Structure formats: C-alpha cells, structure tokens
Coordinates of C-alpha atoms in Angstrom, one line a residue:
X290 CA 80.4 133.1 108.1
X291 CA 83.9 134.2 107.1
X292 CA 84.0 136.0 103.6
X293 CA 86.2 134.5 101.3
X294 CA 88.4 136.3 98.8
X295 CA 88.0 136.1 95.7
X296 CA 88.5 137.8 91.8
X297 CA 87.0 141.3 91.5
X298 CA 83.6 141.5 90.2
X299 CA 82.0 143.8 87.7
X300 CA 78.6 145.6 88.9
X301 CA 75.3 144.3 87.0
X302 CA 74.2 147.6 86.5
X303 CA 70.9 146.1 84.9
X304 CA 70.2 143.6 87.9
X305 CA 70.9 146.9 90.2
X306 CA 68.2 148.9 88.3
X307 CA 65.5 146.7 88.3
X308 CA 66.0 145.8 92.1
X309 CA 65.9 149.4 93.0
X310 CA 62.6 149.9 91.0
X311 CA 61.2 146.5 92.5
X312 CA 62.1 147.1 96.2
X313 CA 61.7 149.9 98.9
X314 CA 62.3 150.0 102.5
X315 CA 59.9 150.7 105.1
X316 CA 61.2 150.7 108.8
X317 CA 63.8 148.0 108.1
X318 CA 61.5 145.7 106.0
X319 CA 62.1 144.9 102.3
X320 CA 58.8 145.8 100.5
X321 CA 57.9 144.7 96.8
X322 CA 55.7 146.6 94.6
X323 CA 53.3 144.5 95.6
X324 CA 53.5 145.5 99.1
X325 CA 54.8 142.1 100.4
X326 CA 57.7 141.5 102.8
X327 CA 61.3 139.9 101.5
X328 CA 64.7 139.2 103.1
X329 CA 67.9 138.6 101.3
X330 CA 69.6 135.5 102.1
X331 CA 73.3 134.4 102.0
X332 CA 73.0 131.4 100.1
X333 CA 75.5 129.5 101.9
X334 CA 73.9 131.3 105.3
X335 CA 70.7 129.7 103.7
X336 CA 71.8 126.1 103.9
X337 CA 73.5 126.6 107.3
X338 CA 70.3 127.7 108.9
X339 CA 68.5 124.7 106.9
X340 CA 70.7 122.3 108.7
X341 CA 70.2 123.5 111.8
X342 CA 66.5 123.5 111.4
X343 CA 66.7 120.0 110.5
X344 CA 68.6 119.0 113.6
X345 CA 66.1 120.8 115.4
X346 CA 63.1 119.5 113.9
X347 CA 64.2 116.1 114.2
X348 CA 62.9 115.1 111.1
X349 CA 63.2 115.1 107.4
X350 CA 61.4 118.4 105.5
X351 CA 63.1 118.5 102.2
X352 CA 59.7 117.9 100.4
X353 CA 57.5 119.9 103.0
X354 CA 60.1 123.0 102.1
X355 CA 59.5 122.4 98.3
X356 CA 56.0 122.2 98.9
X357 CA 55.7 125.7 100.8
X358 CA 57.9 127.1 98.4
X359 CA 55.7 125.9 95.3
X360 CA 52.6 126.7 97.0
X361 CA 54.1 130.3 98.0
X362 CA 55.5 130.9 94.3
X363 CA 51.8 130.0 93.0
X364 CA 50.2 132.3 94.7
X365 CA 52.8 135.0 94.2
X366 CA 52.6 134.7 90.4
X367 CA 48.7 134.3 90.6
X368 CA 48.2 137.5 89.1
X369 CA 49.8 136.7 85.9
X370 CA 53.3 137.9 86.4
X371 CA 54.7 135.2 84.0
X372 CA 51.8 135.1 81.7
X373 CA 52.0 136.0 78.0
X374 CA 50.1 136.5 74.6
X375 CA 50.3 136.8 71.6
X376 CA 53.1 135.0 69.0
X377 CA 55.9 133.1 70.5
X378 CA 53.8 132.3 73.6
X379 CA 56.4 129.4 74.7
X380 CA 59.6 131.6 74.4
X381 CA 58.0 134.8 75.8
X382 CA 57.3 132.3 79.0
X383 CA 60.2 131.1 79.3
X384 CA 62.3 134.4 79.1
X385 CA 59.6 136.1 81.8
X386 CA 60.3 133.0 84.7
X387 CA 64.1 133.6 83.2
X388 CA 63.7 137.1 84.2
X389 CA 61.8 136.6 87.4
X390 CA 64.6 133.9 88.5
X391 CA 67.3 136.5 87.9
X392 CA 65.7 139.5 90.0
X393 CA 65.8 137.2 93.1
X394 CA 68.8 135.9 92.8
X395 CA 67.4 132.0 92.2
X396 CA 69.7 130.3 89.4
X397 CA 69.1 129.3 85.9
X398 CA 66.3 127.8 85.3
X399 CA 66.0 125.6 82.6
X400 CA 62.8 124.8 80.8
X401 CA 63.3 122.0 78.8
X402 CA 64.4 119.9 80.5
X403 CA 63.2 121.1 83.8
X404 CA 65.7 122.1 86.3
X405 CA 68.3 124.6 87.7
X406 CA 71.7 125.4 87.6
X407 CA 73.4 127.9 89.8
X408 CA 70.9 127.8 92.4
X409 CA 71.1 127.3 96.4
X410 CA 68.8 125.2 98.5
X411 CA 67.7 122.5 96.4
X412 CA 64.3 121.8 97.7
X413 CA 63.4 125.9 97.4
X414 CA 64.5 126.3 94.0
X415 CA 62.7 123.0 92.6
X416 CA 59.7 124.5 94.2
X417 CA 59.4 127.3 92.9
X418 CA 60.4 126.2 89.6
X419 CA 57.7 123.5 89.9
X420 CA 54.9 126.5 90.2
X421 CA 55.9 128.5 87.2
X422 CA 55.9 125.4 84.8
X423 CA 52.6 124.5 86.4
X424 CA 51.6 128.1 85.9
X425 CA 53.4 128.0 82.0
X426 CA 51.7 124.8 80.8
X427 CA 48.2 125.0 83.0
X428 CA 48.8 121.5 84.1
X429 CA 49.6 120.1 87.8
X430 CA 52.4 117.9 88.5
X431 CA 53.8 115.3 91.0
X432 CA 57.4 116.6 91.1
X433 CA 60.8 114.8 92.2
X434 CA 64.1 116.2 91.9
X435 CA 67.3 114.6 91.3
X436 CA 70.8 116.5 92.6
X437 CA 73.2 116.1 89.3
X438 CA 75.9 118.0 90.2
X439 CA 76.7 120.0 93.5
X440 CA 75.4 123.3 90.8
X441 CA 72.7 121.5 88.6
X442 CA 69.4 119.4 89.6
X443 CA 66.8 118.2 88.1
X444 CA 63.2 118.1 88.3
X445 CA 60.9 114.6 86.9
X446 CA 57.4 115.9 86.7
X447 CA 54.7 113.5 86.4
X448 CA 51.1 115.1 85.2
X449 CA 48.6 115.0 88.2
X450 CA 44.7 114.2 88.1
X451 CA 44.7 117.0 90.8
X452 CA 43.0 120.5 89.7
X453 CA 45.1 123.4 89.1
X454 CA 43.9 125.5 91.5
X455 CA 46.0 128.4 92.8
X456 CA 47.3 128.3 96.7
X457 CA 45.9 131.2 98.8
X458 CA 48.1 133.9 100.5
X459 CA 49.7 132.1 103.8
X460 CA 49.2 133.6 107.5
X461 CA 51.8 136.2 107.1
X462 CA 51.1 137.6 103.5
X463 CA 50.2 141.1 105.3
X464 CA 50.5 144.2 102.5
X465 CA 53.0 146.8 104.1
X466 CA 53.5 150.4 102.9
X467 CA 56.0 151.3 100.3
X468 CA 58.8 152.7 101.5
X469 CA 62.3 154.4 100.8
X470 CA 63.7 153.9 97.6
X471 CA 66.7 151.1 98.0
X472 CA 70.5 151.3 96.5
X473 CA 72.1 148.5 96.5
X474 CA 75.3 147.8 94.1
X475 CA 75.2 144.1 92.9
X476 CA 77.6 142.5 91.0
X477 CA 77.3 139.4 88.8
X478 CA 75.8 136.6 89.7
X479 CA 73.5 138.0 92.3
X480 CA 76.9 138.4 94.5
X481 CA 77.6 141.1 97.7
X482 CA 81.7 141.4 98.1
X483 CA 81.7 138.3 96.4
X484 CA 79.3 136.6 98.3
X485 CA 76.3 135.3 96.7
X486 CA 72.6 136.0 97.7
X487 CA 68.9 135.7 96.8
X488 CA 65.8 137.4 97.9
X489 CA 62.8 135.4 99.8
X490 CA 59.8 136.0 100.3
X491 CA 57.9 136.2 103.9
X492 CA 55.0 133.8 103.2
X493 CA 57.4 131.0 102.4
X494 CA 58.8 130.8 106.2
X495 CA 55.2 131.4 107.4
X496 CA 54.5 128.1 105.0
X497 CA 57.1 126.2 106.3
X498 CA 56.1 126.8 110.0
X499 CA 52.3 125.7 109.0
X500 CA 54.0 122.7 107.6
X501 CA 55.6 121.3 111.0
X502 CA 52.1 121.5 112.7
X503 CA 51.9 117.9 114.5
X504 CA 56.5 117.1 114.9
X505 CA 58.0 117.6 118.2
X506 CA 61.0 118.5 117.8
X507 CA 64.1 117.5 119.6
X508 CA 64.7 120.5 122.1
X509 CA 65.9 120.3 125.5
X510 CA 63.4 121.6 128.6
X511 CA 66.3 124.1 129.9
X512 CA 66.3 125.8 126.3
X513 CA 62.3 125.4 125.5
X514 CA 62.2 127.4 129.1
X515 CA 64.2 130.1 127.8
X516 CA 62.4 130.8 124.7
X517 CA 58.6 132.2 123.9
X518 CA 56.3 128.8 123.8
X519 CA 54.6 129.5 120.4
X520 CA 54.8 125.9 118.4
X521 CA 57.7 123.6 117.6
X522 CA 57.8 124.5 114.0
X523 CA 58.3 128.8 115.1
X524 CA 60.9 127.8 117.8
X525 CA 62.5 125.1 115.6
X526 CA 63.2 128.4 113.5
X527 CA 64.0 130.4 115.8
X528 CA 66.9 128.8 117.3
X529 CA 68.2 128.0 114.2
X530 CA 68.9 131.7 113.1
X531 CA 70.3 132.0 116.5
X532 CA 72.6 129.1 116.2
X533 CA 73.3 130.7 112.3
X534 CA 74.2 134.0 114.1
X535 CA 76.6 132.6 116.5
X536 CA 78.5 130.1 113.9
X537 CA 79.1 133.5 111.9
X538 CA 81.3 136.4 112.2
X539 CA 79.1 139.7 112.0
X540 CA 80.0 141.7 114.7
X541 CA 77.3 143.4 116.9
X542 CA 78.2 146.1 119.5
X543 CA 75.6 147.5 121.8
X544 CA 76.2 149.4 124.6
X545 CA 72.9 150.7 125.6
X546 CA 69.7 151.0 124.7
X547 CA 70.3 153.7 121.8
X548 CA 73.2 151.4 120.5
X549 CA 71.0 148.7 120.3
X550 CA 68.2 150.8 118.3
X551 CA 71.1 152.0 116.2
X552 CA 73.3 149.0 114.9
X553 CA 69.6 146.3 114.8
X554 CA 68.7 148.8 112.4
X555 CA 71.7 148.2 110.7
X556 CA 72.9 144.8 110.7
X557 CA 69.3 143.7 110.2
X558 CA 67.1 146.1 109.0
X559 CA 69.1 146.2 105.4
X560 CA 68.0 142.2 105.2
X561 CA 64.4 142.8 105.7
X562 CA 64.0 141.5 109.4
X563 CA 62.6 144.9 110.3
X564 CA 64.1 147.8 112.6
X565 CA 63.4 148.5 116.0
X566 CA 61.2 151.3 117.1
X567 CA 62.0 151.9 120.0
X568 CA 64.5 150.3 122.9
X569 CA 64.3 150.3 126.6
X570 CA 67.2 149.1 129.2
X571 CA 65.2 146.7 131.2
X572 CA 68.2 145.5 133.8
X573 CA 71.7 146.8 135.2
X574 CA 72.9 143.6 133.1
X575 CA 72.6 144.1 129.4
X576 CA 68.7 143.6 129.5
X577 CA 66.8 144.8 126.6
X578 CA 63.7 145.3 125.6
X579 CA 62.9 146.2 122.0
X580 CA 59.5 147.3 120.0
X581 CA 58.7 146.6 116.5
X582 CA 55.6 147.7 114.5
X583 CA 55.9 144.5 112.6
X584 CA 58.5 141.5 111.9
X585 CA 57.3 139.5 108.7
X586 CA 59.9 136.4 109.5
X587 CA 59.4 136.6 113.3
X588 CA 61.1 133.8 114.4
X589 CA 63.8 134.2 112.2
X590 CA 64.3 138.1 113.4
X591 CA 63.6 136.6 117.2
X592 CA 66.3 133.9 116.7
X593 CA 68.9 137.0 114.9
X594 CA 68.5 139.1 117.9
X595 CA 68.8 136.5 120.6
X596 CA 71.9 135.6 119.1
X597 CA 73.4 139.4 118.7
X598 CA 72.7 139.8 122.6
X599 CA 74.4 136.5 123.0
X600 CA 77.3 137.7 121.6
X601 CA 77.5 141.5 123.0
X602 CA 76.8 140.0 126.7
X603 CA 78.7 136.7 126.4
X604 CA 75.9 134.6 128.4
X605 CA 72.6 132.5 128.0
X606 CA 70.1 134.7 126.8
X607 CA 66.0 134.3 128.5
X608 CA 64.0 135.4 125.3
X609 CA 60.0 136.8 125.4
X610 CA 57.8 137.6 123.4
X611 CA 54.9 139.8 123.5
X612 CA 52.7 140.1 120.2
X613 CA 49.3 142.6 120.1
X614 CA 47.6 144.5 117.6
X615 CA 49.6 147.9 118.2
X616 CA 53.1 146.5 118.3
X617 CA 55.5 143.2 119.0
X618 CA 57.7 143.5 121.9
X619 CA 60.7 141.5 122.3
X620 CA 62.9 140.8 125.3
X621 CA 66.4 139.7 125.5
X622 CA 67.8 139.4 129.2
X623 CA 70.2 136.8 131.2
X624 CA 68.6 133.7 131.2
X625 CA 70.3 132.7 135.0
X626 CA 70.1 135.7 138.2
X627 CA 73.6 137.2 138.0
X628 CA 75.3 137.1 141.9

C-alpha cells in the first residue's frame, strides 16, 4: 500500500504512554498485560485483506465477523475492565469503553445513540461496540448496523430473550510471557507516518476461522496443492494476507537464511506476527525453512511470509506446514522443479 502524504502530525504523547505501559514484546509477538497476543493493523490494509477474504470465501461474512468480534470483546472485558461503581455509574461507563476504544485504535464510540465514528471495518467495530453496551446495561441484544456516512454507522439494538452469558476464550486465547517493554511514537488519531492503525486481538481471527466451519470456498486445485490443507476458513486467510502482501509495497530482501531471520523479525515481528527462531536454507533456489515457538494469527503470519518469498524470489511459492508441541515449522520453497 503506497503511503500517502499528508499534513504533519503532532505525537499523542498520552496515547504513546499508555500503549507502552499496556504492551510488551516477546519474540516478535505483541503481548497485553493480560498475557494475550495482538497485531496492529493498517486500517485501510484491514479492509483490503477483508475483501480478499471474501472473494475467497465465496460467501458473505459481514455478520459472522461482527459476531466473533462481539463474542471475542465479551470475553476480553469479562473481567470487569469497563465496569464501574459508585456515583455517576452511566458516565464513568461510558468514559472507560471511551478509553478502551482509544487505546486500540477503534473510533469514537458513541453511546447514546449507539454507534461509531472514525472507525475502520464496519462489522468489527459494531461488534465490539455491541459487547460493551451489552456488558454496560446487563442486557443482550439482536444488533443491526446501518453505514451513515463512509466515517459514521450506526448500531439498532433490539433487547434479546437470550441470557447474558459471557463467551468463553476461543482456540487460540493462549497466555504468553511478558516481554520487552515497547516504544512506539503515535500521533493523533491512532496514525504511523500518517497512516492510521488499530490494534486486534488474536482470538478474534481464531473466531472468525471457527465461524467458516461447513463453506467451501472458491480456490483452485493448483493453489489448494500449494498450500498446507488445514480447513477452508485457515487457508481462505491465509491467501488473503498473501494476496494483501503482494498488492502492497513493503519491500523484503533476503538473501540467505540469516537475512531471512533478520528482516521477518523486522517487517513482522514489530506487528505481532511473531519472529522467527531459527532459519535453515533448505534448496540451492531460495528455499527456506523457518521455526517459530509460536504464531497467534497463523494463517495470517503463513499467508505474510509466503508472500515476502514471493516477492524476494519472483516465482510460485509451495508452502508447508508443520505444527507440534515444541515448535511450528514453516516452509517456503518453488512451488514448480526449476530446470
């Protein structure tokens, strides 16, 4: 994705505190206090990569995302993280979800009414708005949302005879050691040189790939061929962030082996896709293979680095995948023999 210039903007020195005492990094992935895997997001990145998961899905998941996103966010704030006593019970609510929305980068939500302004994927951010009012107001809803503007939607929330009973963690909500401390300068707005971005969590993704149990999507047999045989919904995923890295511009150099421990670190680990622990030339043709300890949004990460060797090597990439208890293993090598 090309940056686009734009006017200078100031630092939020505030927003850059509290994200430095909220995150750490730990071999590449982003770690809250809580122990729980994020990545940060390009928001416009983030709707490319929907599209393209949609293609490849072959089929419509706008409300399955808000779903996982609403069920994710319940269980994230389950242990009271927006909850408040005492006088001015409403407006104490309301300023903690305004608080949480602006440490991840989300929008503006708005209380009354319900909705968002400023935010990025639409289904997402009505999600997760969703939860907290369920969470403010103890009450469940049927929620639809209504796209006013190309900045601003709107939620309709109908009260639901269904219990209010919070989601559980999802497959991937593993607790990871707290790392190195984080700097990161962010200016106004949630914006990177301009750019803006937001912070999501693992257990979303791992939602949304629960979500597409049952769809076959529409993926050719020379590509399934090429790519680890896992479910529809992971590879669906997966060659969406590859797709997403090749319609960009980020370059990625790697030589060798070293090169390729070296600049994955770089160009991923500061997202939160995890670094690399080790990288071993597996061919005389640009083979690699690489070792993680662990990859919270594996087939996003999978799809990122099939991409990168795409573009060093210029040709089809064969992808595999192996996954134990001791590490993950991933392999990136010419998909055709070479004459």
């Amino acid at each position: 994705m090309p940056l686009v210039d734009g006017p200078e903007l100031e630092i939020d020195q505030e927003l850059t505190s509290l994200y430095s005492q909220s995150f750490t990094s730990n071999k590449g992935i982003l770690v809250d206090n809580a122990g729980l895997a994020w990545m940060r997001w390009r928001a416009d990145g983030l709707e490319a990569w929907w599209n393209f998961f949609e293609e490849n899905i072959d089929a419509p998941m706008g409300r399955r995302l808000a779903n996982a996103a609403c069920d994710e966010e319940e269980w994230l704030i389950s242990g009271g993280q927006i909850d408040v006593s005492g006088f001015f019970k409403k407006r104490k609510a309301s300023d903690a979800i305004i608080s949480r929305w602006k440490l991840y980068g989300w929008g503006m939500p708005s209380i009354s009414p319900p909705g968002v302004e400023g935010g990025f994927l639409t289904p997402i951010v009505c999600g997760i708005l969703q939860a907290d009012l369920e969470r403010q107001n103890n009450e469940r809803y049927k929620m639809r949302w209504e796209q006013k503007t190309a900045d601003m939607c709107r939620l309709n929330l109908e009260i639901s005879t269904m219990p209010l009973v919070p989601s559980g963690p999802s497959k991937n909500s593993s607790n990871y050691q707290i790392g190195e401390s984080v700097e990161l300068q962010i200016e106004s707005g949630w914006r990177l040189d301009g750019q803006r971005h937001c912070l999501l969590p693992s257990g979303l993704f791992s939602r949304l790939e629960d979500s597409c149990a049952g769809l076959v999507a529409d993926i050719s047999d020379d590509i399934r061929d090429a790519w680890p045989q896992i479910n529809d919904g992971f590879l669906s995923m997966a060659l969406a962030s590859f797709r997403l890295f090749i319609a960009g511009e980020e370059l990625f150099m790697a030589l060798d082996a070293e090169s390729w421990l070296e600049t994955a670190d770089v160009v991923f680990g500061e997202k939160g896709l995890s670094s690399p622990i080790e990288a071993k030339s597996i061919d005389e043709n640009g083979g690699v293979e690489l070792h993680y300890e662990s990859l919270p949004f594996l087939p996003i990460s999978l799809g990122m680095l099939a991409g990168a060797w795409t573009r060093c090597e210029g040709r089809p990439v064969k992808v595999e995948l192996i996954d134990d208890e001791d590490k993950i293993v991933i392999r990136l090598f010419s998909r055709y023999e070479l004459a």
